[in-house]
Coordinates of C-alpha atoms in Angstrom, one line a residue:
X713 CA -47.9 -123.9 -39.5
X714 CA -49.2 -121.1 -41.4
X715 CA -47.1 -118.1 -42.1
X716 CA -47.9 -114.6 -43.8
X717 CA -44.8 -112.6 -45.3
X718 CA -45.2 -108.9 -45.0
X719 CA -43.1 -106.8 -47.5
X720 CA -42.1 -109.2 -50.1
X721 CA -39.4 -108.6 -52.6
X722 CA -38.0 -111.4 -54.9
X723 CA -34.8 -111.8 -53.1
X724 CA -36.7 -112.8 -49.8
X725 CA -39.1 -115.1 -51.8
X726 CA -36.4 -116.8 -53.6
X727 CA -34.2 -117.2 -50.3
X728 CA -36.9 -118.5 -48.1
X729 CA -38.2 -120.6 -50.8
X730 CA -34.8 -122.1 -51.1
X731 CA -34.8 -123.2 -47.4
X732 CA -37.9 -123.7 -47.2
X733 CA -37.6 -127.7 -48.3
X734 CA -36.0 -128.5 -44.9
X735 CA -39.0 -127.3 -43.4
X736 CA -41.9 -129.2 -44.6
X737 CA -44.5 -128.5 -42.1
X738 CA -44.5 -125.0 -42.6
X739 CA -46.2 -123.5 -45.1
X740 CA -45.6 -119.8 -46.2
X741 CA -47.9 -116.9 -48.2
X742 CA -46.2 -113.9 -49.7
X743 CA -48.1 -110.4 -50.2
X744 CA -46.0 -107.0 -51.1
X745 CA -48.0 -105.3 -49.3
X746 CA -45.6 -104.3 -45.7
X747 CA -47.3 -104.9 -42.5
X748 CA -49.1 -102.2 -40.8
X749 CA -52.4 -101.6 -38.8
X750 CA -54.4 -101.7 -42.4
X751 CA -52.8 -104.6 -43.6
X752 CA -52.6 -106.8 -40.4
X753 CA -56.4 -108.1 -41.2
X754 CA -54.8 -110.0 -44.1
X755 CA -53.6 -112.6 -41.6
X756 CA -56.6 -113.9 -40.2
X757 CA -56.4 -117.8 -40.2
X758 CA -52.5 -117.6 -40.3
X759 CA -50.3 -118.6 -37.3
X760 CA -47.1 -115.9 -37.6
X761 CA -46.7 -113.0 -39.4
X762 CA -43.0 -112.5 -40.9
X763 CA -42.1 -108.8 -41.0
X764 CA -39.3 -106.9 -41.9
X765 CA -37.6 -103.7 -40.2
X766 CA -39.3 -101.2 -42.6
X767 CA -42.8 -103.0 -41.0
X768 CA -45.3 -100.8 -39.0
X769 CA -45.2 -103.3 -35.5
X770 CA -47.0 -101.0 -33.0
X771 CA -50.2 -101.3 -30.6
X772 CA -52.4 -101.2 -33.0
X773 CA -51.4 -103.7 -35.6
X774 CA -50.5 -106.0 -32.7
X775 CA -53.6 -105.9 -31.1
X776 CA -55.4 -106.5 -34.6
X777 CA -53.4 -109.7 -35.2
X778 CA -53.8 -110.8 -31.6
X779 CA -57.5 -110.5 -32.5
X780 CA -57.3 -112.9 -35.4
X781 CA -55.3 -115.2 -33.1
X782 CA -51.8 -114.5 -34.7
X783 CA -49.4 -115.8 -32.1
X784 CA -45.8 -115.2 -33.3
X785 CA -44.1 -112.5 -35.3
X786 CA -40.9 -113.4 -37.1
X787 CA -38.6 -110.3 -37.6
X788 CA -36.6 -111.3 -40.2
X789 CA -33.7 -108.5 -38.9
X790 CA -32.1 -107.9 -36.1
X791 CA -33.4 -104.5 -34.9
X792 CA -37.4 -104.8 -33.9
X793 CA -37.5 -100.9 -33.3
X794 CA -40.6 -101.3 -35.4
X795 CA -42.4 -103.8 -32.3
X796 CA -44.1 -102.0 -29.7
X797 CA -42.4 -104.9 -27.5
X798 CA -44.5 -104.2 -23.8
X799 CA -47.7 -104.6 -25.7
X800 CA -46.5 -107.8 -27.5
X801 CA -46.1 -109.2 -24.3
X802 CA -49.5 -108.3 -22.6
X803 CA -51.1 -109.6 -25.9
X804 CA -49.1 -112.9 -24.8
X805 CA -47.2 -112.9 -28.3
X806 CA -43.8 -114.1 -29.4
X807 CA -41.5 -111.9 -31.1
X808 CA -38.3 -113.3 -32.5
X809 CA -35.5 -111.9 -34.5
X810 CA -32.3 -112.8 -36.4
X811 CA -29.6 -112.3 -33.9
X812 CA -26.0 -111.9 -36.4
X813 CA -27.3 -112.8 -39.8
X814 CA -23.8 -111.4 -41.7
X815 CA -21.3 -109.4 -39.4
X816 CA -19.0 -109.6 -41.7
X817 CA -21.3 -108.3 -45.0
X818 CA -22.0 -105.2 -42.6
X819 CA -18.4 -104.6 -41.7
X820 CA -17.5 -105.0 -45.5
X821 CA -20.1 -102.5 -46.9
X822 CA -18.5 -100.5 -44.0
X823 CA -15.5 -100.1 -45.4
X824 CA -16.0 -100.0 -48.7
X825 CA -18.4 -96.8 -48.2
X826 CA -15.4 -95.5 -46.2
X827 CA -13.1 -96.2 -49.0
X828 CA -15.6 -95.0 -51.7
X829 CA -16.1 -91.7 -50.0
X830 CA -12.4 -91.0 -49.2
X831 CA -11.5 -91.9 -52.2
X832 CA -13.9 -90.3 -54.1
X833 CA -14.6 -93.2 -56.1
X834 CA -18.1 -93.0 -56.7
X835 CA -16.8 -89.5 -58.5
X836 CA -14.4 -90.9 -60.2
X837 CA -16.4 -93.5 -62.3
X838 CA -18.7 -91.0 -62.9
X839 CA -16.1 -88.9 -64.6
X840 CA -14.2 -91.5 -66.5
X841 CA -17.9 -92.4 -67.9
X842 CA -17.8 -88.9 -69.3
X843 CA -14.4 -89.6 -70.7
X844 CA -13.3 -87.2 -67.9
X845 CA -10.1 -87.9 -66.8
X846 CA -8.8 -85.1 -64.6
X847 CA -8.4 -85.5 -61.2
X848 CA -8.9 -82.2 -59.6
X849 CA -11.1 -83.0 -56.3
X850 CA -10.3 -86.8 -56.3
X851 CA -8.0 -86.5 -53.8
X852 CA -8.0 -88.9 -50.7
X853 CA -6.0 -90.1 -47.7
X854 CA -4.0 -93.4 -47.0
X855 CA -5.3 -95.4 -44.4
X856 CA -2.6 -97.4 -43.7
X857 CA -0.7 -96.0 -40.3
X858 CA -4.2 -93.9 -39.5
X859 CA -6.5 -94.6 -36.5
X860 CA -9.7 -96.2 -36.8
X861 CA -12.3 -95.5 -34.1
X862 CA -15.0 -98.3 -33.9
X863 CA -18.0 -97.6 -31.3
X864 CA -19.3 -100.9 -30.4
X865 CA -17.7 -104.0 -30.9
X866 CA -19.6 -106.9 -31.3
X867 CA -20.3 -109.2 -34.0
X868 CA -20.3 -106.7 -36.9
X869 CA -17.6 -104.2 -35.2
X870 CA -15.2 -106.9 -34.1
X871 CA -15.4 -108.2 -38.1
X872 CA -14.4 -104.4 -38.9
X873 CA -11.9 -103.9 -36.3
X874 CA -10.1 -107.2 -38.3
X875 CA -10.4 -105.5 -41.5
X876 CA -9.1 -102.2 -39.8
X877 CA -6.0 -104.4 -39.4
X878 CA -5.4 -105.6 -42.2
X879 CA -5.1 -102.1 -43.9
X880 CA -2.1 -101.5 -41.3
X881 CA -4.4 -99.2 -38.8
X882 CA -4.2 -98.3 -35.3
X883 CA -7.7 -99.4 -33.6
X884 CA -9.5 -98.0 -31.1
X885 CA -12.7 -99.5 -29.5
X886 CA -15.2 -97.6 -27.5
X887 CA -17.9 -99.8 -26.0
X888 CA -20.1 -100.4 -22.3
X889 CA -19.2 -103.4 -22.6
X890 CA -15.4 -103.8 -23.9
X891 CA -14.6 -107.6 -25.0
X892 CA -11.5 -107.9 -23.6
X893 CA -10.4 -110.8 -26.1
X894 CA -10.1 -108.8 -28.6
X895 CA -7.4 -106.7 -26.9
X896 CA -5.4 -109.8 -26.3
X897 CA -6.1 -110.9 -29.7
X898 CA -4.4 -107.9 -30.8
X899 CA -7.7 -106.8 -33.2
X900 CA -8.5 -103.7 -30.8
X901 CA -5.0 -101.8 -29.6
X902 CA -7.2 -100.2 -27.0
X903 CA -10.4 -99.2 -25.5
X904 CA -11.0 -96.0 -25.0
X905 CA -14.4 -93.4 -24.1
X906 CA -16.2 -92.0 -26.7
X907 CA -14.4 -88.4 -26.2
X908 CA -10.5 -89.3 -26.7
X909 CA -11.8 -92.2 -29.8
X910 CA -13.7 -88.8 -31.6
X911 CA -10.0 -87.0 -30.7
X912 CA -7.8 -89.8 -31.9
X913 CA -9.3 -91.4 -34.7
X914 CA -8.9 -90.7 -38.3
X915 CA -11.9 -92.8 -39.5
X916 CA -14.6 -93.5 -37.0
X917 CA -17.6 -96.5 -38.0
X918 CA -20.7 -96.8 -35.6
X919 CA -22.1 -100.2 -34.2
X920 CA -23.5 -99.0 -31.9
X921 CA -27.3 -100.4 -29.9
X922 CA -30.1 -97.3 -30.5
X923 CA -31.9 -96.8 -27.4
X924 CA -32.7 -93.5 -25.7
X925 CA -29.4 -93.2 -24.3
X926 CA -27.6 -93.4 -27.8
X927 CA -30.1 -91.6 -29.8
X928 CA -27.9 -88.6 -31.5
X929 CA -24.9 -89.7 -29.7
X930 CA -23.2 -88.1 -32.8
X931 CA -23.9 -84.5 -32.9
X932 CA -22.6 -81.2 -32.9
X933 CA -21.0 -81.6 -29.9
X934 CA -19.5 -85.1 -30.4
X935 CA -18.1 -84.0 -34.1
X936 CA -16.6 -80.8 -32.5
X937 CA -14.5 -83.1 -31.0
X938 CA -13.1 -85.3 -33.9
X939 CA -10.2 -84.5 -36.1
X940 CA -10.4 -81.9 -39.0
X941 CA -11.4 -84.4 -42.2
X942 CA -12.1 -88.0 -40.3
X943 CA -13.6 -90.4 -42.4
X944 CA -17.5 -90.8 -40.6
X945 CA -19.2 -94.2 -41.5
X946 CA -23.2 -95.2 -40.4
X947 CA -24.1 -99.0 -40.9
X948 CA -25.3 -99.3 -38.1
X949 CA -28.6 -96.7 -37.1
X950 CA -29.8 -94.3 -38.3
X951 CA -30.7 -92.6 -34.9
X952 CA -27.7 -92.7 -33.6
X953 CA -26.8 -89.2 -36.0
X954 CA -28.5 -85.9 -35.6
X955 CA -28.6 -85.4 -39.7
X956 CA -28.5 -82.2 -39.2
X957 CA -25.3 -81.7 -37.5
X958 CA -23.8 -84.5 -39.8
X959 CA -24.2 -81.9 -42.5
X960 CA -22.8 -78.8 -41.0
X961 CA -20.1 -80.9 -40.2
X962 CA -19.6 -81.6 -43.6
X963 CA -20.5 -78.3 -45.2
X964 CA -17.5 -76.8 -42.4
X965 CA -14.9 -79.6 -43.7
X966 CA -14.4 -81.3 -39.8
X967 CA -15.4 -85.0 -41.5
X968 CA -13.9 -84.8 -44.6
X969 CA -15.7 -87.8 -46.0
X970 CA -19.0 -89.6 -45.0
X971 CA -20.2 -93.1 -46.2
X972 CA -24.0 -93.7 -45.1
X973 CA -26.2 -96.7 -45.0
X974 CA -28.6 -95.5 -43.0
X975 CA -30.0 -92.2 -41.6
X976 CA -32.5 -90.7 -38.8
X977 CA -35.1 -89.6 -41.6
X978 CA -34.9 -92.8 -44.2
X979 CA -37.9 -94.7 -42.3
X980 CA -40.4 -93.3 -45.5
X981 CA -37.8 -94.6 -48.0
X982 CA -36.4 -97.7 -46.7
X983 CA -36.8 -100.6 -49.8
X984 CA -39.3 -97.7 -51.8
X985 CA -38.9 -96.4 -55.5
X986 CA -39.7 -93.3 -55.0
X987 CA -37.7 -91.4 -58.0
X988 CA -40.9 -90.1 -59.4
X989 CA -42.2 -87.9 -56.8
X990 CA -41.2 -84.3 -55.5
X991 CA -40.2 -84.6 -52.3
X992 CA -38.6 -82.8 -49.9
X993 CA -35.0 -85.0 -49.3
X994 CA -32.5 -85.4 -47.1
X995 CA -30.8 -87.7 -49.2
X996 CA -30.6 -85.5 -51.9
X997 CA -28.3 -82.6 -49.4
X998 CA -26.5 -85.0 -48.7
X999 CA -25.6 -86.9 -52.0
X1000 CA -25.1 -83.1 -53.4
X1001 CA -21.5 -83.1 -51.5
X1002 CA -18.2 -84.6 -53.3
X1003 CA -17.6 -86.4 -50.2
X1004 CA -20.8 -88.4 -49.1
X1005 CA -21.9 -91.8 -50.3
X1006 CA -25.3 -93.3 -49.4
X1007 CA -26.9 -96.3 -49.9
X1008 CA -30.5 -97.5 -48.7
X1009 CA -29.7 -100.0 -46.3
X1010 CA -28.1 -102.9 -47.9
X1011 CA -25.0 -102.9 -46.3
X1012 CA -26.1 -106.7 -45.0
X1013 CA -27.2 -107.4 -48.3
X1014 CA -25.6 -110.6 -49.5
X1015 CA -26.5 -114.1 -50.7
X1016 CA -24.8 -115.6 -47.3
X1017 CA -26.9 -112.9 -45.2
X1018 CA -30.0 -113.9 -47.1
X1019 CA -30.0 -117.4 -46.3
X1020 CA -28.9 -117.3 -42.7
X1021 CA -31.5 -114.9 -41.8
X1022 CA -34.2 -117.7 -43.7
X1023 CA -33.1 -120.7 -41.8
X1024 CA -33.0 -118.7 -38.1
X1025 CA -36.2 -117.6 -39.1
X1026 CA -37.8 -120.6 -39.9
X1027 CA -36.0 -122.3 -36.9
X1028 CA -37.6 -119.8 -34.9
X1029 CA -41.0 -120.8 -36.5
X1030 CA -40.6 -124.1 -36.4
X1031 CA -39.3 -124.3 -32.7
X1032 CA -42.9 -122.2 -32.0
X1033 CA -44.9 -124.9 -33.7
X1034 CA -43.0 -127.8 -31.6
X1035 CA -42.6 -125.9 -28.3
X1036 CA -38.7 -126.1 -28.5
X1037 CA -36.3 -123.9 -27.6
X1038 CA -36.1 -120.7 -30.1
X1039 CA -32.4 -119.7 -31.6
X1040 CA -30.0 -118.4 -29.3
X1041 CA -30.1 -114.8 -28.9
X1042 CA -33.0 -114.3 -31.0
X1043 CA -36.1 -113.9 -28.6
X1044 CA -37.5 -110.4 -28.1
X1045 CA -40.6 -111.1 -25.9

């Protein structure tokens, strides 16, 4: 089985080609280059395309693959916002993803953003580097006794929920679909709806699904709501936050504190260098402010992560080749 890899880096070459071995019938090709409706004619003769969630999925670059008999695409991530999904399936084409690749990496990089922004860490360094050493500014809050808010509470929210504990806080889960378990596990105190967790909580962390329902769930009405200086933390979408409200929320001092790994206007930047151009930024507002940390997506960025989503991947490709069953979970269409 023949497989082209859209949107290579070094990391994914060196973690796929590490797994790789245990998959001898499968034989992979690396280009830079990301997948969209230009670049899609660079798989004719290939049996999958791997892609990543930066990758341009739609109609046309479907339909173009389709053409050159391209059967199965591998998202190599768990969103596949990128697939135009109903044409996949008329086209008759797979689409696969990796389900839970590191719950816990995302529900670290969670809380460390949280801890970075409230702590003003990040500001900190940067004034000890100096040979600053005043602390005017630096000031923070303890989380230990406070109220964490966690909307949704699967895989990577439940991991955060457990770390949420272990600093001594009070958690909250809001969720359609409340696992109970983790009430009776005593990791979630309670579950609550979205309005009293934006009342009570004093940090809140999204894990939230994007969809059209939860598109700019967090807005100026939703942050009305929350206390005066809660801790805000995005790992999970960037849709999910109208950007704009984010910042006057900021700018009037109700979040106090903001760690962001992902934002409604990154999809241009996602995984680019682009410090040498004049651009108009969003990033740039908001990394202006004491109280914000950003970083471009790497929250699941670990060696752990890395391999997992390799071996699902190549399980998934491998399973296509044999007509077994795919991994759990990890079928789109």
């Amino acid at each position: 089985m023949k497989i082209l890899f859209y949107g290579t880096a070094s990391y994914d070459k060196d973690s796929f080609n590490k797994e790789l071995k245990s998959y001898p019938n499968i034989k992979i090709d690396y280009v830079e280059t990301n997948l969209t409706p230009m670049t899609a004619a660079l798989a004719r003769g290939y049996d999958a395309v791997c892609a990543f969630v930066n990758a341009d999925a739609g109609a046309m670059t479907l339909e173009i693959l389709a053409g050159f008999g391209v059967k199965l695409v591998l998202m190599r991530c768990a969103g596949f916002d990128a697939v135009n999904v109903p044409v996949a399936k008329d086209l008759g084409m797979k689409v696969t993803r990796v389900p839970a690749y590191s719950p816990q990496a995302i529900a670290e990089h969670a809380m460390g953003l949280a801890l970075c922004a409230n702590r003003r860490i990040h500001k900190g360094y940067n004034r000890v580097r100096d040979n600053n050493f005043n602390l005017e500014g630096l000031v923070g809050e303890t989380l230990y006794g406070k109220t964490a808010g966690i909307i949704g509470t699967g895989r990577i929210g439940a991991a955060l929920c457990r770390i949420c504990k272990g600093f001594g806080m009070k958690v909250l889960g809001s969720d359609l679909y409340p696992n109970m378990q983790l009430v009776e596990e005593g990791v979630v105190d309670e579950y609550v709806e979205y309005d009293e967790l934006y009342r009570r909580s004093d940090l809140i962390s999204l894990h939230a699904f994007l969809n059209d329902e939860s598109r700019h769930m967090i807005n100026d009405d939703s942050i009305a709501k929350m206390k005066d200086g809660v801790i805000f933390v995005n790992t999970g979408r960037g849709g999910l936050v109208d950007t704009q409200a984010l910042i006057r929320g900021i700018l009037s001092g109700k979040i106090g504190a903001a760690g962001l790994d992902v934002y409604d206007e990154e999809g241009p930047n996602v995984y680019q260098d682009r410090a040498g151009e004049v651009i108009d930024s969003v990033t740039s507002r908001l990394c202006s402010f004491p109280n914000v940390v950003m970083t471009s997506h790497q929250a699941f960025f670990t060696k752990e992560a890395l391999g997992e989503i390799a071996r699902v991947a190549l399980d998934n490709a491998q399973a296509f080749a044999n007509g077994a069953d795919f991994v759990e979970r990890s079928v789109v269409c």
